[in-house]
Tab-separated table of C-alpha atoms in Angstrom:
chain	number	residue	atom	x	y	z
A	147	MET	CA	102.803	122.672	98.018
A	148	GLU	CA	104.643	123.485	101.238
A	149	LEU	CA	103.719	121.010	103.958
A	150	PRO	CA	103.089	122.034	107.565
A	151	ARG	CA	106.070	121.358	109.840
A	152	ARG	CA	106.265	120.018	113.366
A	153	THR	CA	109.106	119.177	115.719
A	154	THR	CA	108.699	115.887	117.584
A	155	SER	CA	110.538	112.769	118.705
A	156	GLY	CA	108.558	110.439	116.431
A	157	LEU	CA	105.145	108.866	115.957
A	158	LEU	CA	102.962	106.954	118.390
A	159	ILE	CA	100.857	104.604	116.264
A	160	ILE	CA	97.366	103.688	117.574
A	161	PRO	CA	95.723	101.125	115.250
A	162	ASP	CA	91.958	100.589	114.998
A	163	PRO	CA	90.447	101.374	118.432
A	164	HIS	CA	86.843	100.525	117.360
A	165	VAL	CA	85.207	102.742	119.973
A	166	ALA	CA	81.568	101.801	120.601
A	167	ALA	CA	78.893	102.402	123.226
A	168	THR	CA	77.621	98.824	122.910
A	169	PRO	CA	80.052	95.883	123.083
A	170	PRO	CA	80.657	94.553	119.558
A	171	GLY	CA	80.853	90.866	118.719
A	172	HIS	CA	81.508	88.662	121.748
A	173	ARG	CA	82.833	91.439	123.999
A	174	LEU	CA	81.246	91.779	127.438
A	175	GLU	CA	79.866	94.842	129.198
A	176	GLY	CA	82.438	97.463	130.139
A	177	TYR	CA	83.851	97.662	126.611
A	178	THR	CA	83.428	101.436	126.237
A	179	ASP	CA	85.348	102.330	129.385
A	180	GLN	CA	88.052	99.805	128.521
A	181	VAL	CA	88.760	101.146	125.034
A	182	LEU	CA	88.604	104.776	126.190
A	183	ASP	CA	91.050	103.950	128.986
A	184	LYS	CA	93.457	102.521	126.388
A	185	LEU	CA	93.161	105.665	124.274
A	186	SER	CA	93.741	107.858	127.318
A	187	VAL	CA	96.889	105.953	128.296
A	188	ALA	CA	98.180	106.029	124.701
A	189	LEU	CA	97.614	109.773	124.294
A	190	ASN	CA	99.283	110.517	127.624
A	191	MET	CA	102.237	108.331	126.618
A	192	ALA	CA	102.535	110.363	123.407
A	193	ALA	CA	102.475	113.658	125.298
A	194	GLU	CA	104.988	112.520	127.913
A	195	ASN	CA	107.436	111.306	125.249
A	196	ASP	CA	106.968	114.122	122.715
A	197	LEU	CA	105.450	111.778	120.114
A	198	LEU	CA	102.743	112.631	117.586
A	199	PRO	CA	99.680	110.398	118.160
A	200	VAL	CA	98.361	108.825	114.951
A	201	ILE	CA	95.180	106.694	114.803
A	202	LEU	CA	95.375	104.277	111.842
A	203	GLY	CA	91.654	104.297	111.028
A	204	ASP	CA	88.511	102.722	112.488
A	205	LEU	CA	88.381	105.026	115.465
A	206	PHE	CA	84.715	104.042	115.630
A	207	HIS	CA	83.182	100.605	115.308
A	208	TRP	CA	79.926	102.013	113.926
A	209	PRO	CA	80.243	105.075	111.701
A	210	ARG	CA	77.297	107.100	112.988
A	211	GLU	CA	74.426	107.205	115.472
A	212	ASN	CA	76.881	106.841	118.322
A	213	PRO	CA	75.343	108.397	121.465
A	214	ASN	CA	76.188	112.000	122.246
A	215	THR	CA	77.593	110.986	125.622
A	216	LEU	CA	80.260	108.933	123.818
A	217	LEU	CA	81.102	111.779	121.440
A	218	VAL	CA	81.416	114.224	124.346
A	219	ARG	CA	83.764	111.848	126.165
A	220	LEU	CA	85.937	111.565	123.057
A	221	ILE	CA	85.931	115.333	122.530
A	222	ASP	CA	87.110	115.863	126.110
A	223	LEU	CA	89.725	113.115	125.738
A	224	PHE	CA	91.092	114.307	122.384
A	225	ARG	CA	91.011	118.080	122.920
A	226	PRO	CA	94.463	118.386	124.573
A	227	HIS	CA	96.119	116.022	122.049
A	228	LYS	CA	94.341	116.456	118.694
A	229	PRO	CA	95.546	113.126	117.246
A	230	TYR	CA	96.027	112.629	113.515
A	231	THR	CA	93.193	110.289	112.543
A	232	LEU	CA	93.023	108.281	109.329
A	233	VAL	CA	89.607	107.462	107.883
A	234	GLY	CA	88.989	103.703	108.031
A	235	ASN	CA	86.218	101.613	106.533
A	236	HIS	CA	84.310	101.563	109.837
A	237	ASP	CA	84.394	105.367	109.940
A	238	LYS	CA	82.391	105.602	106.695
A	239	TYR	CA	78.666	105.131	106.115
A	240	GLN	CA	77.716	103.189	102.997
A	241	ALA	CA	81.376	103.286	101.945
A	242	ARG	CA	81.554	107.088	102.025
A	243	PHE	CA	82.972	109.538	104.534
A	244	THR	CA	80.318	112.211	104.923
A	245	SER	CA	79.391	114.947	107.379
A	246	ASP	CA	76.844	112.723	109.156
A	247	THR	CA	79.506	110.366	110.519
A	248	SER	CA	80.769	110.464	114.088
A	249	LEU	CA	84.362	111.083	113.003
A	250	ALA	CA	83.173	114.126	111.043
A	251	VAL	CA	81.620	115.453	114.256
A	252	LEU	CA	84.984	115.186	116.054
A	253	HIS	CA	86.630	116.973	113.126
A	254	ALA	CA	84.040	119.765	113.246
A	255	ALA	CA	84.688	120.055	116.988
A	256	GLY	CA	88.360	120.661	116.199
A	257	VAL	CA	89.722	117.779	118.283
A	258	VAL	CA	91.257	115.602	115.531
A	259	GLU	CA	93.589	116.269	112.615
A	260	LEU	CA	91.566	114.448	109.976
A	261	LEU	CA	93.331	112.387	107.288
A	262	ASP	CA	90.545	111.880	104.753
A	263	THR	CA	92.367	112.439	101.445
A	264	PRO	CA	95.416	110.626	100.024
A	265	GLY	CA	98.783	112.340	99.844
A	266	PRO	CA	101.526	113.872	101.999
A	267	PHE	CA	100.247	115.909	104.943
A	268	LEU	CA	103.131	116.801	107.299
A	269	ARG	CA	106.889	117.252	107.531
A	270	ILE	CA	108.472	116.417	110.884
A	271	GLU	CA	111.876	117.191	112.366
A	272	THR	CA	113.195	114.815	115.032
A	273	PRO	CA	116.488	114.257	116.861
A	274	THR	CA	117.174	111.288	114.541
A	275	GLY	CA	116.256	112.922	111.244
A	276	GLN	CA	113.559	114.495	109.090
A	277	ALA	CA	110.542	112.734	107.604
A	278	VAL	CA	107.544	113.390	105.410
A	279	LEU	CA	104.275	111.766	106.446
A	280	GLY	CA	101.690	110.673	103.893
A	281	ALA	CA	98.345	108.919	104.136
A	282	SER	CA	96.047	106.715	102.087
A	283	PRO	CA	92.643	106.438	103.814
A	284	ASP	CA	90.433	103.423	103.231
A	285	ALA	CA	89.747	102.692	99.532
A	286	THR	CA	92.207	105.315	98.237
A	287	PRO	CA	95.368	104.511	96.246
A	288	ILE	CA	98.731	103.789	97.804
A	289	PRO	CA	101.315	105.654	95.717
A	290	LEU	CA	103.502	103.886	93.186
A	291	SER	CA	106.371	106.255	94.022
A	292	PHE	CA	107.072	109.464	95.909
A	293	ASP	CA	109.497	112.274	95.117
A	294	ARG	CA	111.256	113.004	98.389
A	295	ALA	CA	114.131	115.333	99.233
A	296	PRO	CA	117.560	113.799	99.905
A	297	GLY	CA	118.182	112.990	103.567
A	298	THR	CA	114.467	112.743	104.347
A	299	GLN	CA	112.535	109.566	105.159
A	300	THR	CA	108.938	108.986	104.079
A	301	VAL	CA	106.277	107.193	106.117
A	302	TRP	CA	102.930	106.313	104.521
A	303	LEU	CA	99.912	105.514	106.716
A	304	THR	CA	97.333	103.141	105.209
A	305	HIS	CA	94.118	101.281	105.994
A	306	HIS	CA	94.080	98.498	103.410
A	307	ASN	CA	93.868	94.764	102.765
A	308	ILE	CA	97.573	94.026	102.283
A	309	SER	CA	99.181	90.654	101.591
A	310	PHE	CA	101.135	90.242	104.828
A	311	PRO	CA	102.396	86.717	105.657
A	312	ASP	CA	99.104	85.518	107.197
A	313	PHE	CA	97.014	87.154	104.469
A	314	LYS	CA	98.597	86.157	101.174
A	315	ASP	CA	95.249	86.281	99.359
A	316	ARG	CA	94.741	90.032	99.941
A	317	PHE	CA	94.793	91.929	96.680
A	318	GLN	CA	97.034	94.850	97.760
A	319	HIS	CA	100.481	93.334	97.228
A	320	ILE	CA	103.624	94.272	99.137
A	321	ARG	CA	106.073	95.943	96.770
A	322	ALA	CA	108.888	98.443	96.652
A	323	ILE	CA	107.670	102.046	96.525
A	324	PRO	CA	110.523	104.304	95.387
A	325	GLY	CA	110.782	107.253	97.754
A	326	VAL	CA	108.740	105.606	100.545
A	327	ASP	CA	110.675	104.018	103.420
A	328	TRP	CA	107.771	102.769	105.533
A	329	VAL	CA	104.147	101.792	104.968
A	330	ILE	CA	102.343	101.401	108.309
A	331	ASN	CA	98.945	99.748	107.951
A	332	GLY	CA	95.795	99.545	110.042
A	333	HIS	CA	92.672	97.564	109.126
A	334	ILE	CA	94.214	94.081	109.632
A	335	HIS	CA	93.776	93.408	113.331
A	336	ARG	CA	96.156	90.488	113.660
A	337	PRO	CA	99.741	91.759	114.181
A	338	GLN	CA	102.068	90.804	111.347
A	339	PRO	CA	105.861	90.657	111.009
A	340	SER	CA	107.284	93.549	109.037
A	341	VAL	CA	108.165	92.794	105.416
A	342	THR	CA	110.811	94.699	103.453
A	343	ALA	CA	110.581	94.964	99.672
A	344	LYS	CA	113.882	96.498	98.549
A	345	THR	CA	113.878	99.905	100.274
A	346	THR	CA	110.276	99.889	101.542
A	347	THR	CA	109.310	98.278	104.854
A	348	TRP	CA	105.658	97.357	105.349
A	349	ALA	CA	104.385	97.077	108.934
A	350	ASN	CA	101.056	95.971	110.394
A	351	PRO	CA	101.134	96.379	114.194
A	352	GLY	CA	97.579	95.086	114.854
A	353	ASN	CA	94.692	96.816	116.602
A	354	ILE	CA	94.722	97.924	120.228
A	355	THR	CA	91.324	96.352	120.952
A	356	ARG	CA	90.732	92.603	121.085
A	357	LEU	CA	87.564	92.018	119.051
A	358	SER	CA	87.906	88.413	117.874
A	359	PHE	CA	86.937	85.622	120.254
A	360	THR	CA	89.814	83.320	119.265
A	361	ARG	CA	92.862	81.649	120.748
A	362	ARG	CA	95.048	84.174	118.938
A	363	SER	CA	93.282	87.046	120.685
A	364	MET	CA	93.725	85.293	124.031
A	365	GLU	CA	97.495	85.293	123.486
A	366	ARG	CA	97.731	88.896	122.305
A	367	VAL	CA	98.986	91.854	124.316
A	368	PRO	CA	97.314	95.095	123.142
A	369	ALA	CA	100.005	97.635	122.340
A	370	VAL	CA	100.792	100.862	120.550
A	371	SER	CA	103.875	101.215	118.355
A	372	ILE	CA	106.599	103.827	118.059
A	373	TRP	CA	108.253	104.944	114.829
A	374	ARG	CA	111.297	107.187	114.675
A	375	PRO	CA	113.456	108.083	111.654
A	376	GLY	CA	116.224	105.525	111.229
A	377	CYS	CA	114.525	102.734	113.179
A	378	ALA	CA	114.795	99.181	111.839
A	379	GLU	CA	111.560	97.976	113.489
A	380	LEU	CA	108.552	99.497	115.204
A	381	GLU	CA	108.897	99.588	118.969
A	382	LYS	CA	105.938	98.046	120.832
A	383	TRP	CA	104.617	99.635	124.021
A	384	PRO	CA	101.994	97.459	125.784
A	385	LEU	CA	98.769	99.048	127.001
A	386	PRO	CA	96.952	98.183	130.240
A	387	HIS	CA	94.334	95.510	129.598
A	388	LEU	CA	92.152	93.070	131.471
A	389	PRO	CA	92.601	89.287	131.342
A	390	PHE	CA	90.941	87.652	128.349
A	391	ASN	CA	88.329	85.842	130.469
A	392	GLN	CA	87.108	89.168	131.886
A	393	VAL	CA	86.309	90.696	128.509
A	394	PHE	CA	85.035	87.625	126.603
A	395	PRO	CA	82.423	85.007	127.613
A	396	ASP	CA	83.292	81.744	129.317
A	397	THR	CA	82.420	79.436	126.432
A	398	ASP	CA	84.081	77.301	123.766
A	399	PHE	CA	85.968	78.981	120.947
A	400	PRO	CA	84.439	78.811	117.469
A	401	PRO	CA	86.369	76.640	114.957
A	402	GLU	CA	89.605	78.150	113.725
A	403	GLN	CA	89.916	78.625	109.968
A	404	ASN	CA	92.648	75.982	109.873
A	405	ASP	CA	90.184	73.462	111.363
A	406	ILE	CA	87.616	74.000	108.601
A	407	PRO	CA	87.811	71.708	105.567
A	408	GLN	CA	89.512	73.464	102.671
A	409	THR	CA	86.611	72.521	100.388
A	410	GLU	CA	84.452	75.054	102.211
A	411	SER	CA	84.779	78.541	100.750
A	412	ARG	CA	86.238	81.109	103.156
A	413	PHE	CA	84.204	83.731	101.351
A	414	LEU	CA	81.035	81.806	102.221
A	415	GLN	CA	82.267	81.462	105.802
A	416	GLY	CA	82.539	85.240	105.930
A	417	LEU	CA	79.005	85.650	104.612
A	418	GLU	CA	77.851	83.184	107.254
A	419	ARG	CA	79.515	85.217	110.014
A	420	LEU	CA	77.990	88.387	108.545
A	421	ALA	CA	74.511	86.849	108.709
A	422	MET	CA	75.027	85.700	112.313
A	423	ARG	CA	76.036	89.137	113.591
A	424	ARG	CA	74.019	91.489	111.396
A	425	THR	CA	71.374	92.257	114.015
A	426	ALA	CA	73.916	92.833	116.773
A	427	GLU	CA	76.457	94.883	114.822
A	428	GLY	CA	74.675	96.163	111.724
A	429	ALA	CA	77.614	95.007	109.637
A	430	GLY	CA	76.856	95.793	105.992
A	431	LEU	CA	76.965	93.434	103.071
A	432	LYS	CA	78.402	96.201	100.913
A	433	GLU	CA	81.307	96.811	103.292
A	434	PHE	CA	81.962	93.073	103.477
A	435	LEU	CA	82.094	92.755	99.687
A	436	GLN	CA	84.368	95.767	99.342
A	437	ALA	CA	86.757	94.350	101.905
A	438	ASN	CA	86.856	90.815	100.489
A	439	LEU	CA	86.320	90.877	96.733
A	440	ASN	CA	89.403	90.906	94.554
A	441	PRO	CA	88.708	93.159	91.534
A	442	GLU	CA	91.071	91.025	89.482
A	443	ASN	CA	88.914	87.898	89.826
A	444	PRO	CA	86.441	87.286	86.974
A	445	GLU	CA	83.527	86.503	89.308
A	446	THR	CA	83.748	89.876	91.064
A	447	ASN	CA	81.644	91.749	88.487
A	448	LEU	CA	78.968	89.044	88.660
A	449	ILE	CA	78.804	89.305	92.462
A	450	TRP	CA	78.392	93.097	92.260
A	451	GLU	CA	75.634	92.651	89.668
A	452	LEU	CA	73.828	90.307	92.041
A	453	TYR	CA	74.329	92.808	94.866
A	454	ARG	CA	72.736	95.562	92.774
A	455	GLU	CA	69.857	93.301	91.793
A	456	VAL	CA	69.103	92.323	95.388
A	457	THR	CA	69.513	95.783	96.969
A	458	HIS	CA	68.592	97.981	94.004
A	459	ALA	CA	71.817	99.850	94.747
A	460	GLN	CA	73.666	102.086	92.303
A	461	ASN	CA	77.451	102.342	91.926
A	462	PRO	CA	78.368	99.949	94.791
A	463	GLU	CA	82.078	100.331	94.245
């Protein structure tokens, strides 16, 4: 299959905006304007520097029932730029990407280049070389290898739980992928150092929107990242943002994971957090289990059986 071709200077990577009309988690009022302002600045930066804008999934915080006023604002914002947009777990309803989701509405409006199926999708020509771009949306396979042409680099965009240095327990392991030079991942909001496995570099730049009310978030500078053929590292470009104490409440931080006794299960901690925020965010048990269960663990099947028994659900995976 002949891929579409575009001439550009590189990619402008925009990870996990989590656009919402109501502030999620601990965020204060004004969230919507703040995240849309970041997207506007990022898209203008891409246009001014001849870079292709790529959203690494989770454009939306809630997959559907976002107000029409928010969708219209995004349509107006995206129309001149038409960013490539990967489907993330927050863009899907009940773990499926269907036509009743908000991202599907933007696709139908013709203002995003939707990346909803795994595989290569574009060939680019830049001043520093040629590249093929591929994508693995949420819950789709990352390739074991890729047959590329000589003299061409390959970049694969993902939205997965990957075992970066701070997340060694994630079940998608970093490995060499013959024929793939870069894997650039969304989904994990905390920025991670790049890791190279033989000829494949894995990068996780971290989301552009501070969602976690933690000391780490207080120290973070929201930024987009630039990739160009031949680069050794992603280049970070900071985005305008308000001081931490203007977007989060003036209260004590919750305990950090390192402060919690190791005898307490982190999985149970996650369920506890899910219970605390379910009425405010509508976070789903199914999505939580899909994001946190390791299919290689023997107890995973039992947990899914219990899930089916409690919810009367079919085919949760």
